[in-house]
Coordinates of C-alpha atoms in Angstrom, one line a residue:
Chain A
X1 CA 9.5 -32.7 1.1
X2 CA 9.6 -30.9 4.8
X3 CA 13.5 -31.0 4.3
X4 CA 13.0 -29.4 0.6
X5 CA 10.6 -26.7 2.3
X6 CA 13.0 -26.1 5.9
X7 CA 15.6 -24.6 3.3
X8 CA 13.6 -22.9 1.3
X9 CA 12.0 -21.3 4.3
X10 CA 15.2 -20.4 5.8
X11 CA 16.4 -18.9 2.5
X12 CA 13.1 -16.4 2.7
X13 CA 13.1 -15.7 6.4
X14 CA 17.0 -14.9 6.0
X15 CA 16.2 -12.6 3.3
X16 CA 12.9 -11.2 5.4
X17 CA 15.6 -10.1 8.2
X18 CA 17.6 -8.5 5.6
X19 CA 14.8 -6.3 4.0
X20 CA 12.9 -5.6 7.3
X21 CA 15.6 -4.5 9.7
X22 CA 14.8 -4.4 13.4
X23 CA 15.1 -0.2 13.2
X24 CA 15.9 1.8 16.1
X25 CA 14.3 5.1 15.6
X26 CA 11.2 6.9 17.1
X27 CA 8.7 4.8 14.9
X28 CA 10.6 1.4 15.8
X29 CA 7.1 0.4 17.1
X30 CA 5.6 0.3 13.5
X31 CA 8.6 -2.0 12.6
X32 CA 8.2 -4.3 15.5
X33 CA 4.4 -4.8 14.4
X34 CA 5.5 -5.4 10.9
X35 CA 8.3 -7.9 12.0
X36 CA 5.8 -9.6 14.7
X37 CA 3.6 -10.8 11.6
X38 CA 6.4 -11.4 9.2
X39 CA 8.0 -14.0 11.9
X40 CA 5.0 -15.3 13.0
X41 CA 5.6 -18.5 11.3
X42 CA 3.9 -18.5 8.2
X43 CA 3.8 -21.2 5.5
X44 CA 5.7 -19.3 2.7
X45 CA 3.8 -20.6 0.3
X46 CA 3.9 -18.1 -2.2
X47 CA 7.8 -16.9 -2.1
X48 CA 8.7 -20.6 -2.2
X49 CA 6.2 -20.6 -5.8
X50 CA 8.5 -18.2 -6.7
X51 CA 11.6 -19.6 -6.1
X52 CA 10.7 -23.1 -7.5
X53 CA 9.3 -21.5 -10.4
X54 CA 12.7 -19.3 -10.9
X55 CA 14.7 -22.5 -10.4
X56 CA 13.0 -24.5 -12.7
X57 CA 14.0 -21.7 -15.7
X58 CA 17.6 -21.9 -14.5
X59 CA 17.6 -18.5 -12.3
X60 CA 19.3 -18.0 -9.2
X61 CA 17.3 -17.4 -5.5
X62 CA 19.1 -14.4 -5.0
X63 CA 18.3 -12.9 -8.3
X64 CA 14.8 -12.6 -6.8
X65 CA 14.9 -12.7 -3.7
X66 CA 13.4 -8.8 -3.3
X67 CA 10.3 -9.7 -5.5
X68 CA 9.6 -13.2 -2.9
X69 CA 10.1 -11.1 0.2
X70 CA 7.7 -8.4 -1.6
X71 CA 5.1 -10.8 -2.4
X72 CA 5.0 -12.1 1.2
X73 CA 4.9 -8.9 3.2
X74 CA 1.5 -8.4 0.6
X75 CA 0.0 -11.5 1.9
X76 CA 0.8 -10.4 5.4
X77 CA -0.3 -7.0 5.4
X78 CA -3.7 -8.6 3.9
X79 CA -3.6 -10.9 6.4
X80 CA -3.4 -8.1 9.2
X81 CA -5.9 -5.7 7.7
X82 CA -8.4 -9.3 7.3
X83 CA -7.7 -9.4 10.8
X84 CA -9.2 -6.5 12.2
X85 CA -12.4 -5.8 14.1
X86 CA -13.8 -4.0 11.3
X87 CA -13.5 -7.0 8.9
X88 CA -13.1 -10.1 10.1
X89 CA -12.6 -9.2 13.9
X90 CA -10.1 -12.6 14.7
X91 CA -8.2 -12.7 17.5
X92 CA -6.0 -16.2 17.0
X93 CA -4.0 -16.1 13.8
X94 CA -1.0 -18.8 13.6
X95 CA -1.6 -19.9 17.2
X96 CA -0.5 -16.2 18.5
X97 CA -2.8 -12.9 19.0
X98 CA -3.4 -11.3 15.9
X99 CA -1.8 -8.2 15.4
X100 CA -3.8 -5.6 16.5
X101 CA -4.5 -7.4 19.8
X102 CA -0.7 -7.4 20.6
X103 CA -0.2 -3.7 19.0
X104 CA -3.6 -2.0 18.8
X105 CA -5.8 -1.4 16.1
X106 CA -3.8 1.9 14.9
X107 CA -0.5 0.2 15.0
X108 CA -2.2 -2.6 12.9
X109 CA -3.5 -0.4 10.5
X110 CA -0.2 1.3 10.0
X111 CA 1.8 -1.9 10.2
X112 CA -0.7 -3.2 7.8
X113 CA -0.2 -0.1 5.2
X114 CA 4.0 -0.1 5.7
X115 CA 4.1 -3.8 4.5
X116 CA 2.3 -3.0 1.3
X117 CA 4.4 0.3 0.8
X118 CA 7.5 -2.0 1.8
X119 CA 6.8 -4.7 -0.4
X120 CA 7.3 -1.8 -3.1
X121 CA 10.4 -0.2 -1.9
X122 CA 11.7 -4.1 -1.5
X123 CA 10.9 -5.1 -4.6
X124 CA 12.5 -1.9 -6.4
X125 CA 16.1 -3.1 -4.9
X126 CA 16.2 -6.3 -7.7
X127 CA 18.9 -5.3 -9.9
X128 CA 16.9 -7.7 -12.6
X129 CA 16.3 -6.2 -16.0
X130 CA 13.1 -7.3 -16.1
X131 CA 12.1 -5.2 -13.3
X132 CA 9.4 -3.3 -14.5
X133 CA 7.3 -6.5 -15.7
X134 CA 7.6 -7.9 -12.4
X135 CA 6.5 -4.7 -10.6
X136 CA 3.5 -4.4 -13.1
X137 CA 2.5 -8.1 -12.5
X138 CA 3.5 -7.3 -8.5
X139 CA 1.2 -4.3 -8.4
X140 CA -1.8 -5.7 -10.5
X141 CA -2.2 -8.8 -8.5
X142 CA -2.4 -7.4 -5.4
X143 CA -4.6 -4.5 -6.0
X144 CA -8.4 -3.9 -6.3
X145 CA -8.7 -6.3 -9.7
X146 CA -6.8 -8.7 -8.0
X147 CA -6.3 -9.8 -4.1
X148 CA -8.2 -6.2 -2.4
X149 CA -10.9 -6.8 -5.3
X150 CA -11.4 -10.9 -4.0
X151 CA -11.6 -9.2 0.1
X152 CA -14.3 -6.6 -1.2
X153 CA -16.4 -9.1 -2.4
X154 CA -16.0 -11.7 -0.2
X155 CA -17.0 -9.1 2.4
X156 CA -20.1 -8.3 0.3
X157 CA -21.2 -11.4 0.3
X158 CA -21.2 -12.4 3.8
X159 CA -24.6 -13.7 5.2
X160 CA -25.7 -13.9 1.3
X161 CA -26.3 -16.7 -0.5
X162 CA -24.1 -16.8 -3.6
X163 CA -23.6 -19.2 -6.2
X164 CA -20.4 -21.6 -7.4
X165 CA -19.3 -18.8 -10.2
X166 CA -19.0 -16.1 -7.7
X167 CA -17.6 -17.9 -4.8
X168 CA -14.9 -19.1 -7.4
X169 CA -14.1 -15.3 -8.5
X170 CA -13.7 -14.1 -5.1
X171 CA -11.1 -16.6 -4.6
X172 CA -9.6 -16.3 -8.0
X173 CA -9.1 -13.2 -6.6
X174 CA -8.4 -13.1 -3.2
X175 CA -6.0 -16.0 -2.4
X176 CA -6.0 -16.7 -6.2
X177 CA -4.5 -13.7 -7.6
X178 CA -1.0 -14.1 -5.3
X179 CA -0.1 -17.6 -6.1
X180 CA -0.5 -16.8 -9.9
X181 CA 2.0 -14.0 -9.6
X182 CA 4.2 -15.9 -7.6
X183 CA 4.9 -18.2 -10.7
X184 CA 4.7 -15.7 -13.2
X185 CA 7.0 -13.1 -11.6
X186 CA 9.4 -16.0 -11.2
X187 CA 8.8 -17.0 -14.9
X188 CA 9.5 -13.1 -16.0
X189 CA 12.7 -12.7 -13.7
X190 CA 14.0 -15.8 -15.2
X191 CA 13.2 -14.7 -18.7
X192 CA 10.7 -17.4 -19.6
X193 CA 9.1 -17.5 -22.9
X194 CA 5.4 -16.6 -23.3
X195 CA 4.5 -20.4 -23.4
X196 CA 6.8 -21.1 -20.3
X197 CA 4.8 -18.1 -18.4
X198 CA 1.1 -19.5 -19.7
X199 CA 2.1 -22.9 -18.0
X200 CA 3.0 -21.7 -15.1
X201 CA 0.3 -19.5 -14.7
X202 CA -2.1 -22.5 -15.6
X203 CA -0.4 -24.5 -12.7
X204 CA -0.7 -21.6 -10.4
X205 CA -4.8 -20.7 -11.2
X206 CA -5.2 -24.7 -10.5
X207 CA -3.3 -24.9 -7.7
X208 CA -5.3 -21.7 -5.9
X209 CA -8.1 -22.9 -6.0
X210 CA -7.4 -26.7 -5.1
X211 CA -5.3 -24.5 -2.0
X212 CA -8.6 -22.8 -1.0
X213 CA -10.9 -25.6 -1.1
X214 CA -8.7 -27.2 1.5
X215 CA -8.4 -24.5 3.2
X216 CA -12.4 -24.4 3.5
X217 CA -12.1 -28.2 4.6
X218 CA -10.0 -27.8 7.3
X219 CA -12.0 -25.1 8.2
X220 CA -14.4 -28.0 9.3
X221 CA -12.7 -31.1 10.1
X222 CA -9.1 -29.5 11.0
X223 CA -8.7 -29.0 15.2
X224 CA -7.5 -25.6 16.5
X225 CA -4.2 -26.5 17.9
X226 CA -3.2 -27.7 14.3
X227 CA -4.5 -25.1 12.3
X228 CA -3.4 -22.3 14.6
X229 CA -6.7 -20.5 14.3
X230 CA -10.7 -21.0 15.4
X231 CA -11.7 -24.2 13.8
X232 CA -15.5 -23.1 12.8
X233 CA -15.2 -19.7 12.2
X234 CA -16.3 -19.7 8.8
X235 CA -19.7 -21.1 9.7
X236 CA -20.0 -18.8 12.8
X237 CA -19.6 -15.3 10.4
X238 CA -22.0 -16.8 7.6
X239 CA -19.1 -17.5 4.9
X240 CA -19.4 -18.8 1.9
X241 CA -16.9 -21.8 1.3
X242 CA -16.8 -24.3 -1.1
X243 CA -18.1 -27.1 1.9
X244 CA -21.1 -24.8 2.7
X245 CA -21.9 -24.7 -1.2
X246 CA -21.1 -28.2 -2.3
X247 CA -20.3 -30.2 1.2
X248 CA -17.8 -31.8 2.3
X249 CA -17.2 -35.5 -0.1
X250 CA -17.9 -32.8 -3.2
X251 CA -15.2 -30.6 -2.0
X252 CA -12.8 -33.1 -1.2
X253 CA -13.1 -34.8 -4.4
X254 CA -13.0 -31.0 -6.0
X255 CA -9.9 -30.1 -4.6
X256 CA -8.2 -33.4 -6.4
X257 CA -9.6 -32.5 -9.5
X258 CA -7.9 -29.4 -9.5
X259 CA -4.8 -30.6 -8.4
X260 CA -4.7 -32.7 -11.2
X261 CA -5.3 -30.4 -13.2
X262 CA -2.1 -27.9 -11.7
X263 CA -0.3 -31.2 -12.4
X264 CA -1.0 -31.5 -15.8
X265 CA -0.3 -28.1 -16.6
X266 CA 3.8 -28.6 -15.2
X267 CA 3.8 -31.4 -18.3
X268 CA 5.7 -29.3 -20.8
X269 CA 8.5 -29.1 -18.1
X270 CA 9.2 -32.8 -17.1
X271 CA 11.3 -34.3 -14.4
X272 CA 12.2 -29.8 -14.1
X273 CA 9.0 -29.6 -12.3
X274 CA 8.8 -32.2 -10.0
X275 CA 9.3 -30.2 -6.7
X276 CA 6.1 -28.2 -7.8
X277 CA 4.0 -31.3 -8.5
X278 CA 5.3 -32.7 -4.9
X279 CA 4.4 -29.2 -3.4
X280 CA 0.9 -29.9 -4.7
X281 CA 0.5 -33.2 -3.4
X282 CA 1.7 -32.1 -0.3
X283 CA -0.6 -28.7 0.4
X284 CA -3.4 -30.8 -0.9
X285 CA -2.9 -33.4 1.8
X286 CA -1.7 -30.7 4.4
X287 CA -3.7 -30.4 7.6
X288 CA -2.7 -26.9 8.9
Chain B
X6 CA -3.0 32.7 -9.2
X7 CA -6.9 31.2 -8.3
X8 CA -7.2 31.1 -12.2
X9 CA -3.1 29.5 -12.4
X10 CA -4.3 26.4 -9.8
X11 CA -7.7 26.2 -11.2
X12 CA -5.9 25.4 -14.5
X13 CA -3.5 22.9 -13.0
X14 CA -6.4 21.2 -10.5
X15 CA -8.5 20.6 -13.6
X16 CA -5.5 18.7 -15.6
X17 CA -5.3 16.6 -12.4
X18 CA -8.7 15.8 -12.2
X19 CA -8.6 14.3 -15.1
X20 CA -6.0 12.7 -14.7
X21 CA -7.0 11.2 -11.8
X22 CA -10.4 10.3 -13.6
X23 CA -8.6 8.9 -16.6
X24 CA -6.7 6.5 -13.8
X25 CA -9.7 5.3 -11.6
X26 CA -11.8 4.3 -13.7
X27 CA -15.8 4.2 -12.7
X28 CA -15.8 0.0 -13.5
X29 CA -18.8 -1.9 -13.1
X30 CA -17.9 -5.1 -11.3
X31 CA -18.6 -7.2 -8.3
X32 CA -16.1 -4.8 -6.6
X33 CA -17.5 -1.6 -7.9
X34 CA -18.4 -0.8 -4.3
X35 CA -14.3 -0.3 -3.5
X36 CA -13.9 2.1 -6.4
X37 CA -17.0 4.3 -5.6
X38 CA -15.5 4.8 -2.4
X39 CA -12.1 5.8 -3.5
X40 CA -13.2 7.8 -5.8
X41 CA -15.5 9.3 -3.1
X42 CA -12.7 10.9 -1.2
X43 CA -10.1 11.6 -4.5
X44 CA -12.8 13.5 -5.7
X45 CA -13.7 15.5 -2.3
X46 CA -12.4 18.7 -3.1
X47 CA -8.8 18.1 -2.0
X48 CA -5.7 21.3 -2.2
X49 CA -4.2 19.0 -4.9
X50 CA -0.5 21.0 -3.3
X51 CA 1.1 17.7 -3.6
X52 CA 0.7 16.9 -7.7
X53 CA 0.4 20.9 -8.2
X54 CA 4.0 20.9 -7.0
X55 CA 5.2 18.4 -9.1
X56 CA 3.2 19.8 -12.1
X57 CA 5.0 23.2 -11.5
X58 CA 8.3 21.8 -11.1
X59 CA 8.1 19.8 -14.0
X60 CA 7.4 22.9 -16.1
X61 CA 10.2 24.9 -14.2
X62 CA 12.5 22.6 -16.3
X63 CA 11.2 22.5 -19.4
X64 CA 9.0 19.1 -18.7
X65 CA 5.3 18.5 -20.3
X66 CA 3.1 17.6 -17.6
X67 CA 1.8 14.4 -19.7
X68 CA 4.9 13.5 -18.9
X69 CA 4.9 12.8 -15.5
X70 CA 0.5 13.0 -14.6
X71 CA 1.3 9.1 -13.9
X72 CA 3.5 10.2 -11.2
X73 CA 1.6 13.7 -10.5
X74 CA -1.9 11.2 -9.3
X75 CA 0.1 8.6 -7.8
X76 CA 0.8 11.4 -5.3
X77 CA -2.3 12.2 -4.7
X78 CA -3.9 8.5 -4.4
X79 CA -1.1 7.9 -1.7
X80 CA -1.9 11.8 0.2
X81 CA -5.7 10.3 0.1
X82 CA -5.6 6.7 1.6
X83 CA -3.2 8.5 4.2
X84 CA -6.2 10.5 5.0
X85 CA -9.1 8.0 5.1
X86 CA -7.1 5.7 7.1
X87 CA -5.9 8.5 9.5
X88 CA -9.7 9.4 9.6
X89 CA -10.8 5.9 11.1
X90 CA -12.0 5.2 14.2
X91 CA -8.9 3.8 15.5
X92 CA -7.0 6.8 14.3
X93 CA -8.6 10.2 14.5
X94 CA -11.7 9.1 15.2
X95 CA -12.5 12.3 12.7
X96 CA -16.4 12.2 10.6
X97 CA -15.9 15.1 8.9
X98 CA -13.3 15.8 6.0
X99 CA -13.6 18.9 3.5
X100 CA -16.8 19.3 4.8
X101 CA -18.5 16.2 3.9
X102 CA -18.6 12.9 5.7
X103 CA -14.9 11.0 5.7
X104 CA -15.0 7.6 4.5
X105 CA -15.9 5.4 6.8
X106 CA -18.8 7.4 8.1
X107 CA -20.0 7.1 4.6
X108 CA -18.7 3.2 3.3
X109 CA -18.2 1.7 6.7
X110 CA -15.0 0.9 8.5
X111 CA -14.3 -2.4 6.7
X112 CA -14.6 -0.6 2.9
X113 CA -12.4 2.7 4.2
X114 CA -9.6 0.2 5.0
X115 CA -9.6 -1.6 1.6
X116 CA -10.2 1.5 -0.3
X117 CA -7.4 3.0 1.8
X118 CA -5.1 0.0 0.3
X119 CA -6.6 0.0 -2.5
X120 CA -5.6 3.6 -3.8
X121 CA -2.0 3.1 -1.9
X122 CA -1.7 -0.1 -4.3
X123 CA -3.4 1.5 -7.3
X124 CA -0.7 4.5 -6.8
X125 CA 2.1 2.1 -7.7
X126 CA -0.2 0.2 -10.8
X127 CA -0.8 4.2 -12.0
X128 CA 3.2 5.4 -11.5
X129 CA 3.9 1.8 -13.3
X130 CA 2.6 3.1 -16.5
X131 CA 4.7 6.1 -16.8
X132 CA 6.9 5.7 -20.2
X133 CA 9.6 7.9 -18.8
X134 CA 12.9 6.6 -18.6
X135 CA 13.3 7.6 -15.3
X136 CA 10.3 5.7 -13.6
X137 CA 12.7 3.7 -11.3
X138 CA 14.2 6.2 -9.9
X139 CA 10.8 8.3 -9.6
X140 CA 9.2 4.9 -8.2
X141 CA 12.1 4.4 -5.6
X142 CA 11.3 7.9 -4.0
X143 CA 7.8 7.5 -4.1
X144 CA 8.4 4.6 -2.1
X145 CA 10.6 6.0 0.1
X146 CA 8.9 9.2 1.0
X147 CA 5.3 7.8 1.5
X148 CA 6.4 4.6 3.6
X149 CA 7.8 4.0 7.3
X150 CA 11.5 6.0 6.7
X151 CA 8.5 8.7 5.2
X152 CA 4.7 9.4 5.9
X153 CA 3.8 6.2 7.7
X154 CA 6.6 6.7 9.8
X155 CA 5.6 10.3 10.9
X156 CA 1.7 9.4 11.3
X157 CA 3.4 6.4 13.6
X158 CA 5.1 9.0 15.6
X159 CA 2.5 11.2 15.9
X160 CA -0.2 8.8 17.7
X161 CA 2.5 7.5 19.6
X162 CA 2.8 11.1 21.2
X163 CA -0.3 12.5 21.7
X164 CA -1.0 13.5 25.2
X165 CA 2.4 13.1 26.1
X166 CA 4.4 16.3 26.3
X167 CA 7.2 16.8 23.5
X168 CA 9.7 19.1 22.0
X169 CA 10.2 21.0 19.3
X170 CA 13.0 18.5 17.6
X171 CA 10.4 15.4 18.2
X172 CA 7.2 17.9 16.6
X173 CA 9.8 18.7 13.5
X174 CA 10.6 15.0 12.9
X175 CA 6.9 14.0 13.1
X176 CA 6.3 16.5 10.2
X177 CA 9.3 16.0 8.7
X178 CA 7.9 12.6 7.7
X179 CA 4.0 12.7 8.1
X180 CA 3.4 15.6 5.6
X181 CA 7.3 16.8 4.6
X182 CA 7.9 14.1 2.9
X183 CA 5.2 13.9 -0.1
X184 CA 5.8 17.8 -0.1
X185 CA 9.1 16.7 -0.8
X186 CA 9.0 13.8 -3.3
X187 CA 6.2 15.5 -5.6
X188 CA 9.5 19.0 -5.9
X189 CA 12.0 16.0 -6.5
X190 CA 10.4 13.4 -8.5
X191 CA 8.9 16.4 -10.4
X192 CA 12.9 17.1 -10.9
X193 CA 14.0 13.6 -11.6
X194 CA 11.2 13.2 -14.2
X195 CA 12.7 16.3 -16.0
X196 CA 16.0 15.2 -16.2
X197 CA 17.4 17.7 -13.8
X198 CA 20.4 17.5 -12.1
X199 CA 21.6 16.9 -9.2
X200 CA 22.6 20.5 -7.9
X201 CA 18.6 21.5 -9.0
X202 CA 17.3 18.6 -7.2
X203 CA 18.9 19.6 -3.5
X204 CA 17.3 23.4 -4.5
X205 CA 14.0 22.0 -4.9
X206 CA 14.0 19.6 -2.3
X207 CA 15.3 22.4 0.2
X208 CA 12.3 24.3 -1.1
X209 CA 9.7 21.7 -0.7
X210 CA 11.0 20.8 3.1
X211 CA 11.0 24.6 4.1
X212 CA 7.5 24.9 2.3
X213 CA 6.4 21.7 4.1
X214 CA 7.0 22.9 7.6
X215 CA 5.9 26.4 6.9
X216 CA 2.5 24.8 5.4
X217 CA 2.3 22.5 8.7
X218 CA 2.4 25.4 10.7
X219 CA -0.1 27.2 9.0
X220 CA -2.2 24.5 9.3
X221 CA -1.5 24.2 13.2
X222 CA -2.7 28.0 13.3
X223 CA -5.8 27.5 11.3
X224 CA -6.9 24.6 13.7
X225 CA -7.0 27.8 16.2
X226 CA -8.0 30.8 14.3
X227 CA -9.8 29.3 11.3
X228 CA -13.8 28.6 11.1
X229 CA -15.5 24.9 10.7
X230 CA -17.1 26.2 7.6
X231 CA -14.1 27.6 5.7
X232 CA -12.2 24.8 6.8
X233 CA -14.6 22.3 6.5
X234 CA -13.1 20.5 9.2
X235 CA -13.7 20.7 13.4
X236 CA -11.5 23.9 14.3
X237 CA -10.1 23.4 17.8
X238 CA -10.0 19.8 17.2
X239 CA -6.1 19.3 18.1
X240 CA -6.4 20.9 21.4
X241 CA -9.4 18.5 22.0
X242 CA -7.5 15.3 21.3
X243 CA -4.7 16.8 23.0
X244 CA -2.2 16.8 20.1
X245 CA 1.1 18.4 20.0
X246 CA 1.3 21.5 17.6
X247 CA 3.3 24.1 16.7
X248 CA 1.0 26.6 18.8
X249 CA 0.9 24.6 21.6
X250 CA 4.2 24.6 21.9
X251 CA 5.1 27.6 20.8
X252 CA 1.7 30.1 21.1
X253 CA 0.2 31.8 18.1
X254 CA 2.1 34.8 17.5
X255 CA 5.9 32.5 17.4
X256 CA 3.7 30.1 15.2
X257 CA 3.2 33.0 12.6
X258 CA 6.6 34.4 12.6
X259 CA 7.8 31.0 11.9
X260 CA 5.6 29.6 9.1
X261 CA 6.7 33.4 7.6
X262 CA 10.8 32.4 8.3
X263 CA 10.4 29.1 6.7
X264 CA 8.2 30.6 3.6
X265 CA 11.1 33.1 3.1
X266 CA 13.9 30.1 3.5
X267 CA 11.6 28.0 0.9
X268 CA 11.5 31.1 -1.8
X269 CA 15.4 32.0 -1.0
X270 CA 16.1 27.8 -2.2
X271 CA 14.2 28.9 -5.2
X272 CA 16.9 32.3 -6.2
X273 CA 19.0 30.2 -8.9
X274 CA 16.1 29.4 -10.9
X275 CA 15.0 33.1 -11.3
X276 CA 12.0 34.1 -12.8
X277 CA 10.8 30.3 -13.7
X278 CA 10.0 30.3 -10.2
X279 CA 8.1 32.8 -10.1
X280 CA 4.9 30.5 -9.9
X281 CA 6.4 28.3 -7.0
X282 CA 7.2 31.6 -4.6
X283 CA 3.6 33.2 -5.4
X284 CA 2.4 29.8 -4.6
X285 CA 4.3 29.5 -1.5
X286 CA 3.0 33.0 -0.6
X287 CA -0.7 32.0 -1.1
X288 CA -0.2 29.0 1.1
X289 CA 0.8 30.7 4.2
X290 CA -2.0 33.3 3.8
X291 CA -4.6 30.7 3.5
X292 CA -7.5 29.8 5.2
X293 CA -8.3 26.6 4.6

């Protein structure tokens, strides 16, 4: 599997380069703050969704590689807004300062709001002709009914006490709403069917949450040097997390059921969809 | 021509209502506060351009309101984020209290994202069959090659001393190039060609700057109450403007050379202009 994953993520972090050129030009600083967090060494998770996913209908990695690199400078800009003293002030991200420690707040903010705007003018280079469908399903996801919407209440609900039905919408939401476009944008560049794009979006709902519950985990048992952030810091700002709702044993044995249930939902595709089902084994056993 | 915009500011309003919507979820908080600052009491110039040239070439302006609020959402997160603490530092906008002074700092940010993502969803429901090529220069203009890029520029200069070429390029980008795109995706949107594209878009750059340095003078000669923003604020945090490099009276014969350059782009569309050279007059006589 970490062979499987090196090529993807060379594939991606190839085709990062190529989008987000190292410009020389009197606002280079906004593109070196952009780069900093785009290199930082991220997982990939949700462009290598969408490449697997694209593969598995037959479609070529460079026939979407604009929409992968779109989807992950969204998760980075969100992850450099979430980062900021204003939300959730964290200064370790990846093992390296966070942005706006290395840049500044105001270079974060606007490194933060050319990602998104980039992701856009990236993803309007596919030559695909389904173009449109992916940019609507691009657009939705990450916007106030999808991943802002998950960060507004999330950030609402701090030092609250909320129950299992809202913690679970914030996340279908926040980290959620991402993976599930990562599938189905790959479904709709590869011209899936509507059956093809339901299963893959069931995978995708299952495999988001079973991804965030182990993210809450390791937010307790994981060490720092691993995880490359503050082991702990989701009990020190009062968060709501599946292991402070449910514990840790009910968590654990959540986070199977739902990768199970992503499992089941790659049935229609047989021995096509192994790579996802071993991609969910994997990030369910991951410990960074 | 008060009765002319009035018209034209009311479609938008609507418009802009119709598109960001009042909803009633766990996020509500997000849209009350972008629609907080979309409905402040904002010029409208950017979508009033592109309403204008539409109709200049035969276009109905249902035609291309997707486009015409798209504008505007991206012109307003521009301006709560520049407003933020880490920016501007600024509490008062239109004469009212900016964003974050009334949402807090962590909601301004995600409302700022949120209506610079909800610009793309509302431009992605335009039925015109020239929404890519509308949706790549929206992209263009309002991201780092564009307004990002400009706002970038312009923090990264103040208190340092600069020249005139450096304090063109900052506005070039920073407000030139929505003024721009709303003339040329107004164009593209009505199926003009290419020779009445360049007219427009040399219009709309020569309108920009002239409308920049207006606005430069009014920080120095306007009142707080008219304006409804600090007057004098530039010189207090020591930015760069066209007066103070230049002193008033240059300022003034300048914005009037680059209103006449934007009205002479305007000669081969005759009397169809008409509207866009009395609004170009109007602008540079304002004051506010």
């Amino acid at each position: 599997m970490k062979n499987k994953l090196k090529e993807r993520i060379e594939f991606i972090d190839k085709s990062l380069n190529e989008f987000l050129p190292d410009d020389n030009n009197l606002q280079s600083i906004v593109y070196d703050s952009m780069r900093y967090s785009v290199f930082a060494g991220g997982k990939r998770l949700r462009p290598i969704l969408m490449l697997e996913t694209a593969r598995m209908f037959g479609a070529d990695w460079d026939t979407i590689k604009e929409f992968a690199c779109a989807l992950e400078m969204i998760h980075t800009y969100s992850l450099i807004h979430d980062d900021l003293p204003a939300m959730d002030n964290d200064d370790l991200r990846r093992g390296i300062p966070t942005n706006h420690i290395k840049f500044g707040e105001d270079i974060a903010i606007l490194a933060g709001d050319g990602l998104l705007n980039k992701a856009f003018e990236t993803a309007l280079q596919s030559k695909s002709p389904f173009i449109l469908d992916a940019l609507k399903e691009l657009a939705f996801s990450s916007g106030t009914e999808g991943m802002i919407g998950g960060q507004v209440v999330d950030l609402k609900s701090e030092g609250k006490q909320i129950g299992l039905d809202t913690l679970k919408y914030i996340h279908s939401l926040k980290t959620g709403a991402l993976i599930r476009s990562a599938c189905v944008i790959g479904a709709i560049l590869s011209d899936a069917d509507d059956f093809e794009i339901q299963a893959v979006k069931d995978f995708a709902i299952n495999l988001g949450i079973a991804f965030q519950i182990r993210d809450d985990i390791l937010d307790v048992i994981g060490d720092t040097k691993t995880l490359g952030k503050k082991v702990g810091s989701d009990v020190q700002s009062d968060k709501n997390t599946y292991v402070s709702l449910l514990g840790i044993d009910k968590s654990i044995e959540l986070a199977d059921k739902y990768s199970q249930d992503a499992k089941a939902s790659l049935m229609p595709f047989g021995e096509k969809a192994s790579f996802l089902a071993e991609l969910t084994d994997f990030l369910i056993d991951r410990n960074n």
